[in-house]
XYZ file of C-alpha atoms in Angstrom:
695
model
C 29.949 17.078 25.527
C 30.253 17.652 21.769
C 32.953 19.970 20.537
C 31.699 23.108 18.776
C 31.858 23.074 15.013
C 34.577 25.398 13.702
C 32.946 28.479 12.268
C 34.857 28.013 9.037
C 32.864 24.842 8.293
C 29.435 26.394 8.821
C 27.596 27.260 5.625
C 27.053 30.993 5.345
C 23.387 32.011 5.007
C 22.441 33.134 1.512
C 22.911 36.835 0.899
C 19.207 37.369 0.284
C 18.600 36.729 4.000
C 20.740 39.742 4.926
C 19.005 42.187 7.261
C 19.526 45.001 4.763
C 16.604 43.507 2.804
C 14.275 43.351 5.814
C 10.947 45.187 5.907
C 10.638 46.076 2.234
C 7.336 47.677 1.296
C 5.290 49.833 3.679
C 5.571 49.489 7.465
C 3.110 51.479 9.581
C 4.551 53.106 12.705
C 2.165 55.243 14.723
C 1.084 58.195 12.613
C 3.721 57.594 9.948
C 4.563 54.998 7.376
C 7.951 53.903 6.057
C 8.442 52.701 2.488
C 11.492 50.645 1.494
C 12.145 49.655 -2.137
C 15.016 47.653 -3.613
C 16.630 48.545 -6.929
C 20.288 47.887 -7.521
C 20.542 49.950 -10.702
C 18.166 52.886 -10.126
C 19.486 56.442 -9.893
C 16.253 57.915 -8.508
C 13.063 56.524 -6.936
C 10.050 58.662 -6.163
C 6.936 57.939 -4.087
C 3.809 59.317 -5.726
C 0.597 59.704 -3.676
C -2.835 59.972 -5.320
C -6.218 61.364 -4.449
C -8.430 58.667 -2.942
C -11.124 58.950 -5.620
C -9.261 60.376 -8.636
C -6.428 57.924 -9.169
C -4.864 60.094 -11.881
C -4.560 63.102 -9.552
C -1.123 63.185 -7.923
C -1.419 65.000 -4.601
C 2.146 64.538 -3.335
C 5.526 63.248 -4.519
C 8.554 62.408 -2.363
C 12.058 61.271 -3.339
C 13.361 58.148 -1.627
C 16.890 58.161 -0.222
C 19.403 55.364 -0.847
C 20.309 53.663 2.447
C 22.724 50.990 1.154
C 22.536 47.562 -0.407
C 20.310 48.801 -3.213
C 17.543 49.790 -0.775
C 15.784 53.157 -1.009
C 13.675 54.527 1.824
C 11.277 57.244 2.948
C 9.151 57.851 6.051
C 6.123 60.128 5.792
C 2.715 60.676 7.470
C 1.228 60.487 3.981
C 1.607 56.688 4.112
C -1.367 55.569 6.200
C -4.095 52.923 5.809
C -5.942 53.520 2.552
C -3.255 55.655 0.877
C -3.118 55.120 -2.906
C 0.437 55.314 -4.172
C 2.869 54.338 -6.930
C 6.593 54.435 -7.668
C 8.510 56.292 -10.372
C 11.978 54.922 -11.002
C 14.782 56.298 -13.141
C 18.098 54.751 -14.034
C 20.709 54.305 -16.735
C 20.035 53.109 -20.237
C 21.856 50.075 -21.490
C 21.623 46.278 -21.774
C 19.128 44.794 -19.366
C 17.712 48.123 -18.166
C 14.250 49.449 -19.086
C 13.872 52.466 -16.788
C 11.257 55.090 -17.589
C 10.764 57.887 -15.023
C 7.223 58.511 -16.325
C 5.968 54.962 -15.584
C 3.749 54.650 -12.525
C 4.696 51.322 -10.959
C 3.074 49.269 -8.228
C 5.064 48.407 -5.104
C 6.253 44.757 -5.376
C 5.531 44.418 -1.641
C 2.179 46.224 -1.722
C -0.628 44.509 0.221
C -3.470 46.082 -1.726
C -4.325 47.236 -5.257
C -7.006 49.345 -6.908
C -7.529 49.480 -10.685
C -7.261 52.729 -12.615
C -8.078 51.373 -16.044
C -7.203 48.167 -17.851
C -3.539 47.413 -17.260
C -3.004 50.256 -14.763
C -3.083 49.956 -10.978
C -2.259 51.834 -7.797
C -0.830 50.256 -4.666
C -2.765 50.755 -1.431
C -1.538 50.760 2.165
C -3.429 48.067 4.115
C -3.850 47.927 7.898
C -2.378 44.560 8.990
C -4.499 43.918 12.135
C -6.985 41.000 12.226
C -8.575 39.117 15.129
C -8.201 35.364 14.620
C -10.223 34.787 17.814
C -7.994 31.947 18.904
C -8.482 29.880 15.731
C -5.201 28.205 14.783
C -3.897 26.156 11.900
C -5.111 22.522 11.862
C -1.546 21.201 11.290
C -2.795 18.001 9.648
C 0.006 15.399 9.391
C 1.067 14.661 5.835
C 0.020 11.007 6.024
C -3.530 12.082 6.904
C -3.693 14.848 4.295
C -6.230 14.576 1.466
C -6.056 17.572 -0.877
C -9.022 19.028 -2.768
C -7.893 21.245 -5.658
C -10.453 23.962 -6.335
C -11.053 27.348 -7.924
C -12.434 30.070 -5.636
C -15.051 31.148 -8.156
C -15.834 27.785 -9.694
C -16.466 25.968 -6.433
C -19.293 28.074 -4.991
C -20.562 29.962 -8.064
C -23.580 27.667 -8.503
C -23.937 26.194 -5.011
C -27.624 26.451 -4.006
C -26.781 26.622 -0.297
C -24.515 29.653 -0.687
C -26.308 33.047 -0.796
C -26.142 34.593 -4.287
C -24.216 37.619 -2.976
C -21.424 35.248 -1.932
C -21.308 33.108 -5.066
C -17.787 32.724 -6.434
C -16.093 34.591 -3.580
C -13.773 34.010 -0.662
C -16.816 34.365 1.584
C -18.633 31.777 -0.513
C -15.834 29.275 0.005
C -15.915 29.971 3.738
C -19.712 29.671 3.935
C -21.113 26.855 6.132
C -22.747 25.171 3.118
C -19.390 24.841 1.347
C -17.622 23.730 4.498
C -20.349 21.138 5.099
C -19.603 19.602 1.704
C -15.855 19.491 2.317
C -16.307 17.910 5.737
C -18.862 15.399 4.466
C -16.474 14.372 1.704
C -13.638 14.020 4.217
C -10.881 16.082 2.583
C -8.433 17.811 4.924
C -7.144 20.666 2.743
C -8.343 22.874 -0.093
C -5.673 23.776 -2.631
C -6.791 26.972 -4.327
C -5.830 27.924 -7.845
C -3.950 31.259 -7.790
C -5.381 33.932 -5.504
C -2.474 36.372 -5.905
C -3.759 39.394 -7.804
C -3.532 38.621 -11.512
C -4.394 40.071 -14.923
C -5.858 38.704 -18.133
C -3.385 38.641 -21.012
C -4.075 41.064 -23.915
C -4.245 38.140 -26.340
C -7.213 36.649 -24.464
C -8.983 39.997 -24.250
C -8.805 40.279 -28.036
C -10.756 36.995 -28.246
C -13.324 38.055 -25.659
C -11.924 35.540 -23.156
C -10.543 35.845 -19.642
C -7.727 34.343 -17.603
C -9.930 32.178 -15.372
C -7.244 30.076 -13.702
C -5.136 33.082 -12.650
C -1.618 31.986 -13.642
C -0.547 35.522 -14.563
C 0.520 37.200 -11.327
C 0.372 40.969 -10.922
C 1.301 41.124 -7.224
C 2.800 38.490 -4.941
C 1.324 40.082 -1.789
C -2.206 41.083 -2.789
C -5.297 38.831 -2.735
C -7.139 38.917 -6.043
C -9.872 41.537 -5.714
C -12.175 39.830 -8.202
C -12.823 37.038 -5.702
C -14.170 39.361 -3.008
C -17.830 40.194 -2.429
C -19.273 43.539 -3.487
C -19.543 44.474 0.178
C -15.859 43.787 0.914
C -14.717 45.430 -2.306
C -16.588 48.592 -1.313
C -14.397 48.738 1.804
C -11.295 48.888 -0.384
C -8.303 46.532 -0.503
C -8.347 46.199 3.284
C -11.828 44.710 3.010
C -10.610 42.203 0.435
C -7.793 41.086 2.739
C -10.198 40.744 5.665
C -12.605 38.612 3.616
C -9.733 36.316 2.678
C -8.726 36.058 6.335
C -12.311 35.323 7.383
C -12.416 32.505 4.822
C -9.201 31.004 6.185
C -10.468 31.319 9.760
C -13.749 29.570 8.920
C -11.980 26.703 7.154
C -9.480 26.324 9.984
C -12.271 26.253 12.557
C -13.667 23.291 10.601
C -10.274 21.567 10.608
C -9.589 22.234 6.915
C -6.226 23.577 5.764
C -5.699 26.145 2.991
C -2.945 25.570 0.413
C -2.305 28.180 -2.276
C -1.175 27.520 -5.815
C 1.472 30.243 -6.177
C 2.989 31.525 -9.422
C 6.460 32.928 -8.763
C 8.048 31.623 -11.961
C 6.871 34.566 -14.119
C 4.762 37.711 -13.865
C 2.008 39.437 -15.803
C 4.574 41.779 -17.388
C 5.016 38.978 -19.981
C 7.362 39.785 -22.884
C 9.373 42.937 -23.459
C 6.736 44.352 -25.787
C 4.037 44.096 -23.127
C 3.164 46.863 -20.630
C 5.330 47.292 -17.548
C 3.610 47.361 -14.177
C 6.301 46.816 -11.527
C 9.501 44.741 -11.606
C 10.414 45.580 -15.195
C 10.459 49.281 -14.388
C 12.132 48.921 -10.964
C 15.122 46.787 -11.976
C 14.525 44.675 -15.058
C 18.103 43.394 -15.144
C 17.896 41.927 -11.639
C 14.397 40.520 -11.592
C 14.192 38.686 -14.939
C 16.385 36.061 -16.592
C 18.067 37.450 -19.691
C 20.558 36.559 -22.392
C 23.610 38.767 -22.873
C 21.688 40.757 -25.481
C 18.950 41.430 -22.883
C 16.390 39.158 -24.545
C 14.361 37.307 -21.942
C 15.159 33.682 -21.177
C 11.679 32.187 -21.114
C 11.563 28.763 -19.422
C 7.899 29.207 -18.472
C 6.269 29.699 -21.867
C 4.751 32.943 -20.568
C 7.171 35.583 -21.866
C 9.461 36.041 -18.862
C 11.069 34.063 -16.023
C 11.769 35.427 -12.552
C 15.515 35.286 -11.880
C 15.669 33.707 -8.421
C 19.464 33.502 -8.640
C 19.488 37.197 -7.667
C 19.095 38.226 -4.035
C 16.233 40.634 -4.662
C 14.057 38.125 -6.541
C 14.766 35.294 -4.097
C 13.948 37.503 -1.121
C 10.761 38.730 -2.804
C 9.524 35.137 -3.079
C 10.504 34.257 0.491
C 8.922 37.384 1.966
C 5.696 36.746 0.078
C 5.517 33.217 1.500
C 6.137 34.559 5.011
C 3.326 37.082 4.629
C 0.740 34.564 3.425
C 1.801 31.901 5.943
C 1.842 34.193 8.975
C -0.275 37.307 8.455
C -2.913 35.421 6.448
C -2.378 32.016 8.154
C -2.113 29.926 4.980
C -1.048 26.313 5.623
C 0.945 25.501 2.507
C 1.907 26.284 -1.054
C 1.917 24.479 -4.372
C 4.626 26.096 -6.516
C 3.683 26.388 -10.176
C 6.587 25.429 -12.491
C 8.820 25.095 -9.434
C 11.828 24.020 -11.493
C 12.156 27.671 -12.591
C 12.676 28.747 -8.980
C 15.534 26.248 -8.644
C 17.544 27.480 -11.631
C 20.948 28.998 -10.795
C 22.797 31.936 -12.345
C 23.534 29.738 -15.365
C 19.820 28.918 -15.615
C 20.403 25.259 -14.682
C 18.160 23.526 -12.153
C 19.813 22.451 -8.909
C 17.963 20.763 -6.040
C 20.073 22.600 -3.450
C 19.300 26.038 -4.872
C 19.537 28.547 -1.984
C 15.917 29.626 -2.379
C 14.580 26.055 -2.384
C 16.606 25.301 0.747
C 15.545 28.539 2.440
C 11.848 27.803 1.882
C 12.240 24.512 3.762
C 14.634 25.753 6.467
C 13.143 29.181 7.237
C 11.891 29.250 10.880
C 9.170 31.666 9.779
C 7.790 28.922 7.523
C 8.033 26.052 10.011
C 5.213 23.540 9.557
C 4.211 24.874 6.140
C 3.439 22.259 3.490
C 5.523 22.845 0.337
C 4.542 21.125 -2.908
C 6.487 21.487 -6.144
C 5.161 21.206 -9.646
C 8.553 19.729 -10.536
C 8.964 20.912 -14.097
C 9.039 23.881 -16.439
C 9.423 24.139 -20.226
C 13.157 24.986 -20.347
C 16.148 22.726 -20.971
C 16.417 20.168 -18.172
C 13.026 21.278 -16.935
C 11.520 17.894 -16.030
C 12.670 17.203 -12.463
C 10.109 14.827 -10.939
C 11.716 13.130 -7.936
C 14.705 15.465 -7.833
C 13.653 18.044 -5.245
C 15.214 17.905 -1.790
C 13.983 16.651 1.561
C 11.051 18.589 2.928
C 9.464 18.968 -0.507
C 6.479 17.043 -1.820
C 5.997 16.896 -5.596
C 3.174 16.502 -8.052
C 3.860 13.011 -9.374
C 3.136 13.032 -13.098
C 4.608 9.539 -13.400
C 1.892 8.313 -11.055
C -0.799 10.090 -13.078
C 0.396 8.634 -16.358
C 0.823 5.060 -15.104
C -2.591 4.977 -13.413
C -4.311 6.390 -16.496
C -2.505 3.905 -18.702
C -3.435 0.931 -16.541
C -7.164 1.617 -16.325
C -7.747 3.398 -19.640
C -5.290 3.347 -22.539
C -4.069 -0.194 -21.763
C -7.675 -1.416 -21.708
C -8.367 0.392 -24.976
C -5.272 -1.252 -26.480
C -6.339 -4.681 -25.235
C -9.741 -4.339 -26.906
C -8.049 -3.779 -30.243
C -4.992 -6.034 -29.919
C -6.288 -8.824 -27.691
C -3.913 -8.136 -24.804
C -2.650 -5.116 -22.910
C 0.781 -3.668 -23.828
C 2.289 -4.083 -20.329
C 1.799 -6.056 -17.154
C 0.958 -4.944 -13.644
C 4.457 -4.278 -12.259
C 4.749 -0.566 -13.001
C 1.258 0.087 -11.673
C 2.070 -1.773 -8.444
C 5.130 0.413 -7.859
C 2.973 3.543 -8.089
C 0.324 2.016 -5.822
C 2.959 1.387 -3.148
C 4.377 4.923 -3.125
C 6.669 5.341 -6.174
C 9.878 4.118 -4.527
C 11.522 4.159 -7.961
C 11.043 7.954 -8.078
C 11.546 9.139 -4.487
C 14.461 8.300 -2.207
C 14.185 6.382 1.056
C 15.020 9.607 2.898
C 11.993 11.346 1.405
C 9.610 8.380 1.444
C 6.135 7.962 -0.078
C 4.845 11.276 1.307
C 7.081 13.094 -1.176
C 4.558 11.996 -3.805
C 1.404 14.021 -4.356
C -0.665 11.498 -6.261
C -3.240 12.709 -8.750
C -5.198 11.353 -11.682
C -6.672 14.690 -12.754
C -5.934 18.335 -11.999
C -7.199 21.726 -13.148
C -4.986 21.277 -16.210
C -6.382 18.480 -18.396
C -9.503 16.358 -18.589
C -11.843 16.036 -15.645
C -12.380 12.502 -14.328
C -15.586 12.119 -16.305
C -14.049 13.452 -19.493
C -11.062 11.163 -19.041
C -13.350 8.148 -19.471
C -15.581 9.798 -22.113
C -13.254 11.331 -24.725
C -10.355 10.017 -26.768
C -9.300 13.474 -27.952
C -9.484 17.049 -26.646
C -12.257 19.412 -27.765
C -10.765 22.886 -27.284
C -12.107 24.914 -30.195
C -13.767 27.351 -27.799
C -10.345 28.514 -26.561
C -9.636 30.669 -29.592
C -6.508 28.773 -30.685
C -8.013 26.493 -33.354
C -7.564 23.477 -31.086
C -3.777 23.824 -30.900
C -3.677 24.380 -27.142
C -3.844 21.682 -24.498
C -1.991 18.392 -24.473
C -2.642 15.738 -27.101
C -1.371 12.928 -24.859
C -4.246 12.370 -22.448
C -4.087 8.586 -21.929
C -7.869 8.692 -21.948
C -10.431 6.183 -23.264
C -14.004 6.946 -24.353
C -15.083 3.295 -23.949
C -16.694 3.139 -27.374
C -18.272 6.530 -28.064
C -16.850 10.031 -28.155
C -18.571 12.197 -25.580
C -22.225 11.935 -24.548
C -24.020 8.668 -25.279
C -27.134 6.776 -24.191
C -25.543 3.342 -24.585
C -26.029 1.676 -21.166
C -23.036 -0.647 -21.579
C -20.666 2.238 -22.370
C -22.035 4.310 -19.511
C -21.644 1.420 -17.064
C -18.040 0.858 -18.203
C -17.285 4.559 -17.759
C -18.733 4.588 -14.243
C -16.662 1.525 -13.294
C -13.536 3.132 -14.732
C -14.119 6.261 -12.617
C -14.523 4.123 -9.508
C -11.303 2.266 -10.304
C -9.404 5.502 -10.844
C -10.705 7.031 -7.618
C -10.077 3.791 -5.758
C -6.489 3.698 -6.934
C -5.909 7.334 -6.012
C -7.307 7.066 -2.500
C -5.804 3.672 -1.663
C -2.270 4.450 -2.889
C 0.643 5.342 -0.615
C 1.416 9.057 -0.862
C -0.687 12.229 -0.591
C -3.865 12.057 -2.697
C -5.233 15.099 -4.541
C -8.799 15.193 -5.852
C -9.929 17.807 -8.365
C -13.083 19.659 -7.307
C -16.182 18.170 -8.890
C -14.591 14.821 -9.707
C -16.306 13.372 -6.638
C -19.528 13.551 -8.629
C -18.150 13.420 -12.170
C -18.104 17.024 -13.370
C -17.622 17.476 -17.130
C -16.015 20.217 -19.242
C -17.360 18.629 -22.429
C -13.948 17.412 -23.521
C -12.078 20.704 -23.077
C -8.724 19.791 -21.509
C -7.400 23.360 -21.190
C -10.327 25.464 -19.952
C -8.071 28.168 -18.492
C -9.851 30.964 -20.359
C -13.490 30.214 -19.491
C -15.304 31.573 -16.451
C -18.684 30.058 -17.254
C -20.848 27.017 -16.513
C -18.237 25.050 -18.471
C -15.802 25.439 -15.583
C -18.061 26.112 -12.590
C -18.915 23.110 -10.427
C -22.485 21.944 -11.023
C -24.312 21.015 -7.804
C -27.347 19.404 -9.480
C -26.632 15.678 -9.675
C -28.204 12.577 -11.132
C -28.507 9.508 -8.862
C -25.438 7.873 -10.412
C -23.388 10.944 -9.522
C -24.525 10.712 -5.913
C -23.440 7.061 -5.996
C -19.945 8.096 -7.105
C -19.812 10.657 -4.306
C -20.667 7.905 -1.822
C -17.761 5.816 -3.170
C -15.278 8.681 -2.847
C -16.575 9.525 0.621
C -16.156 5.899 1.756
C -12.677 5.598 0.249
C -11.476 8.708 2.089
C -12.866 7.345 5.357
C -11.204 3.959 4.814
C -7.906 5.693 4.116
C -8.209 7.560 7.389
C -9.099 4.397 9.351
C -6.387 2.123 7.895
C -2.793 3.333 8.449
C -1.472 0.538 6.219
C -2.796 2.628 3.305
C -0.855 5.771 4.291
C 2.724 4.847 5.306
C 5.116 7.650 6.147
C 8.217 5.738 5.084
C 9.194 3.044 2.639
C 9.550 -0.430 4.106
C 12.758 -2.453 3.945
C 13.198 -6.065 2.877
C 15.483 -6.948 5.804
C 14.806 -4.727 8.827
C 11.696 -3.133 10.274
C 11.060 0.533 9.495
C 8.669 2.364 11.862
C 5.655 4.022 10.202
C 6.107 2.084 6.987
C 4.027 -0.692 5.461
C 5.486 -4.170 5.007
C 4.295 -5.296 1.591
C 3.765 -8.706 0.013
C 2.329 -9.377 -3.416
C 0.183 -12.315 -4.522
C -1.303 -13.343 -7.851
C -4.918 -14.307 -8.560
C -4.221 -17.841 -7.318
C -3.126 -16.595 -3.904
C 0.515 -17.442 -4.663
C 3.497 -15.130 -4.308
C 3.880 -13.075 -7.470
C 6.531 -14.430 -9.813
C 8.735 -12.273 -12.039
C 6.891 -13.636 -15.031
C 3.566 -12.536 -13.584
C 4.881 -9.010 -12.918
C 5.872 -8.470 -16.525
C 3.411 -10.583 -18.542
C 0.720 -8.367 -20.144
C -1.663 -11.334 -20.088
C -1.593 -11.334 -16.267
C -2.854 -8.029 -14.898
C -4.250 -9.196 -11.574
C -2.526 -8.803 -8.220
C -3.234 -8.907 -4.506
C -1.527 -6.153 -2.505
C -0.883 -7.084 1.139
C 0.208 -4.133 3.297
C 0.917 -4.398 7.040
C 1.484 -1.188 8.996
C 4.287 -0.671 11.526
C 2.895 2.381 13.344
C 4.411 4.150 16.322
C 1.254 5.953 17.448
C -1.657 3.920 16.004
C -2.896 0.359 16.356
C -1.373 -2.147 13.893
C -3.379 -2.614 10.737
C -3.274 -4.892 7.696
C -5.148 -4.663 4.409
C -5.423 -6.655 1.195
C -6.289 -4.933 -2.067
C -7.211 -6.933 -5.170
C -6.554 -5.191 -8.482
C -7.848 -6.725 -11.715
C -6.759 -4.826 -14.810
C -8.451 -6.393 -17.808
C -12.018 -6.731 -19.020
C -12.321 -10.508 -18.609
C -14.039 -11.829 -15.448
C -11.781 -13.665 -13.009
C -11.926 -15.790 -9.865
C -9.373 -14.675 -7.279
C -8.263 -16.997 -4.478
C -7.515 -15.185 -1.240
C -3.993 -16.002 -0.009
C -3.245 -18.198 2.975
C -1.084 -16.018 5.233
C 0.295 -17.072 8.578
C -1.717 -15.548 11.397
C -4.561 -14.344 9.158
C -7.942 -15.991 9.767
C -10.378 -13.657 8.023
C -10.733 -11.037 5.313
C -13.389 -8.367 5.913
C -14.570 -6.722 2.696
C -14.424 -2.929 3.104
C -14.987 -1.635 -0.426
C -15.366 -2.780 -4.017
C -15.503 -0.857 -7.270
C -18.028 -3.318 -8.691
C -21.372 -2.119 -7.231
C -22.848 1.162 -8.375
C -23.186 2.226 -4.735
C -20.846 1.132 -1.936
C -21.796 -2.089 -0.181
C -21.943 -1.460 3.570
C -22.335 -5.116 4.613
C -18.612 -5.845 5.248
C -18.862 -9.480 4.190
C -16.291 -11.811 5.768
C -14.143 -14.325 3.837
C -11.660 -16.985 4.892
C -8.184 -17.707 3.517
C -8.520 -19.783 0.354
C -12.010 -18.473 -0.447
C -12.693 -17.403 -4.009
C -13.769 -13.861 -4.863
C -15.350 -13.505 -8.299
C -14.730 -10.223 -10.092
C -15.998 -8.918 -13.421
C -13.593 -7.151 -15.739
C -11.533 -4.179 -14.452
C -12.261 -4.100 -10.750
C -10.806 -3.495 -7.282
C -11.727 -4.853 -3.875
C -10.325 -3.898 -0.466
C -10.211 -6.089 2.645
C -9.075 -5.651 6.217
C -7.176 -8.708 7.431
C -7.329 -10.122 10.949
């Protein structure tokens, strides 16, 4: 029997988990509602109730009473489903404070919003009940997860199988026609760009543009009303919530998880000169990071940064996650600029930040997938590989190395005669990025991606050398200049058949790498059939055919879809491609892949071959060590230059045949599964991949 641990050695829970901060916002109890608001510096908080149709007509006002710990409270029958309300908060003047008792502020914990006019909103009490009819979360294991990053509007806006009334809505995403596509492709999760209620920045409005992506959060608890159908919107905020829940239920019934891209690093209140809507008027000094002179510390590039070193801000984030994960049954979160959330009271990132630990350890969030965008724009903001156990991370090192290998290195070789680097760095990324993530975290800490919403689409990546962003209203200054792209000989559209063929092969190689690498793959919506944004690598401000997925495809696009579809299926069928742990050179590690590397001659790779830019061909031999699946072994040939090559299959003890499963060479996947013997020669043209199952 183990001795109990002395209480003095147990870590105390963070203060933001204290029960005094429980049940903030509105809680409905019978015929009455209770409102709890936190403000550590306020001297008065008032609940203001509005007429249901005239949102400028105040019908009632009630003072809240302080109940300790900075919490203010009131119970009243006036708080019932559908009630429109706001807060008025007063407090002292002085550094860090921006109280104004005339400002009508939304409840940070409000579940619904209605607009009054541009930049002004009222909170709405929403009835929490919903019948999930026994549908539960799919709980897809991480090693079987394939993420599909999509925009609610952009995905279904032009889909011919979705009724026009549902185009671009939550209901459109949950429609059988959309679900049929996702299931046919084989992805297991949709990762939605922000669906928290958001606003368009004044600067964009001046240019006649809109915030399409949604990275400008107005409320951490409210689904964005603009993504609901007219019918649901007519039912009020409760109808919007129900439509979101129906979407989640439909996706779950099809076995597809829902991951939300969440923006907790800043809010739509932007800089100090911008309008206040909530946190700035409730307790500016506690919610936002500030210098001693009260100027905002902006590590997000968006005007403000949420100060998660304070209890109120940390608890706000945690409670929002609990609401979406439990009441709305969301399966996971991708945290935008997650490094900001891990900054301490000195504004320095720390992997063991109490909030980051609480997100992983919270019983209310058990089983939730948590993905960090592991950087922000502040000092020490690039933290790829540095988050703790339980976190997965967007792996920008993977993205950059894979793009370099298939695109910019090939471009360089055309001009200089040889590529700038060999195959070693690429191989490390293919095998799970063990040089970035610890053994304890393993390859599933890496969310692998080649494209995302931010940057070129897959097609544009192989079609443009430079960005074309003049339509964004910033004279082409916005968007990254370092794309690691390659137009293959012509900038943008061309009729040259050789250039077009090279581009199609490059897309197949990029998709093949993504879906055959160890880690969690993420595909950007539309890349499965080569969507273009005409060279715009920062289309955040366009809600138009430029950004909406086009569902009318040429035959070559259908061919690419067939390749992606087959690659996802092969990943699912071959556990050697999706290890849960890193292997070890000496002892066996369950659920890892034992890896050997061979050169084009079928010989063990030498150090010279790893590093020599003239030798960019390898054979990747991965043998699974599963605990719950049948053993599996694959061989992947990677050829990374434009010269044809003959590759000799290695002679490996116990291996008698190589069954060809996929190749990037044909325009459409070859279904024949041709069989080869050890020592046979496989001829490849320039820049190609071929996958085998070994037996």
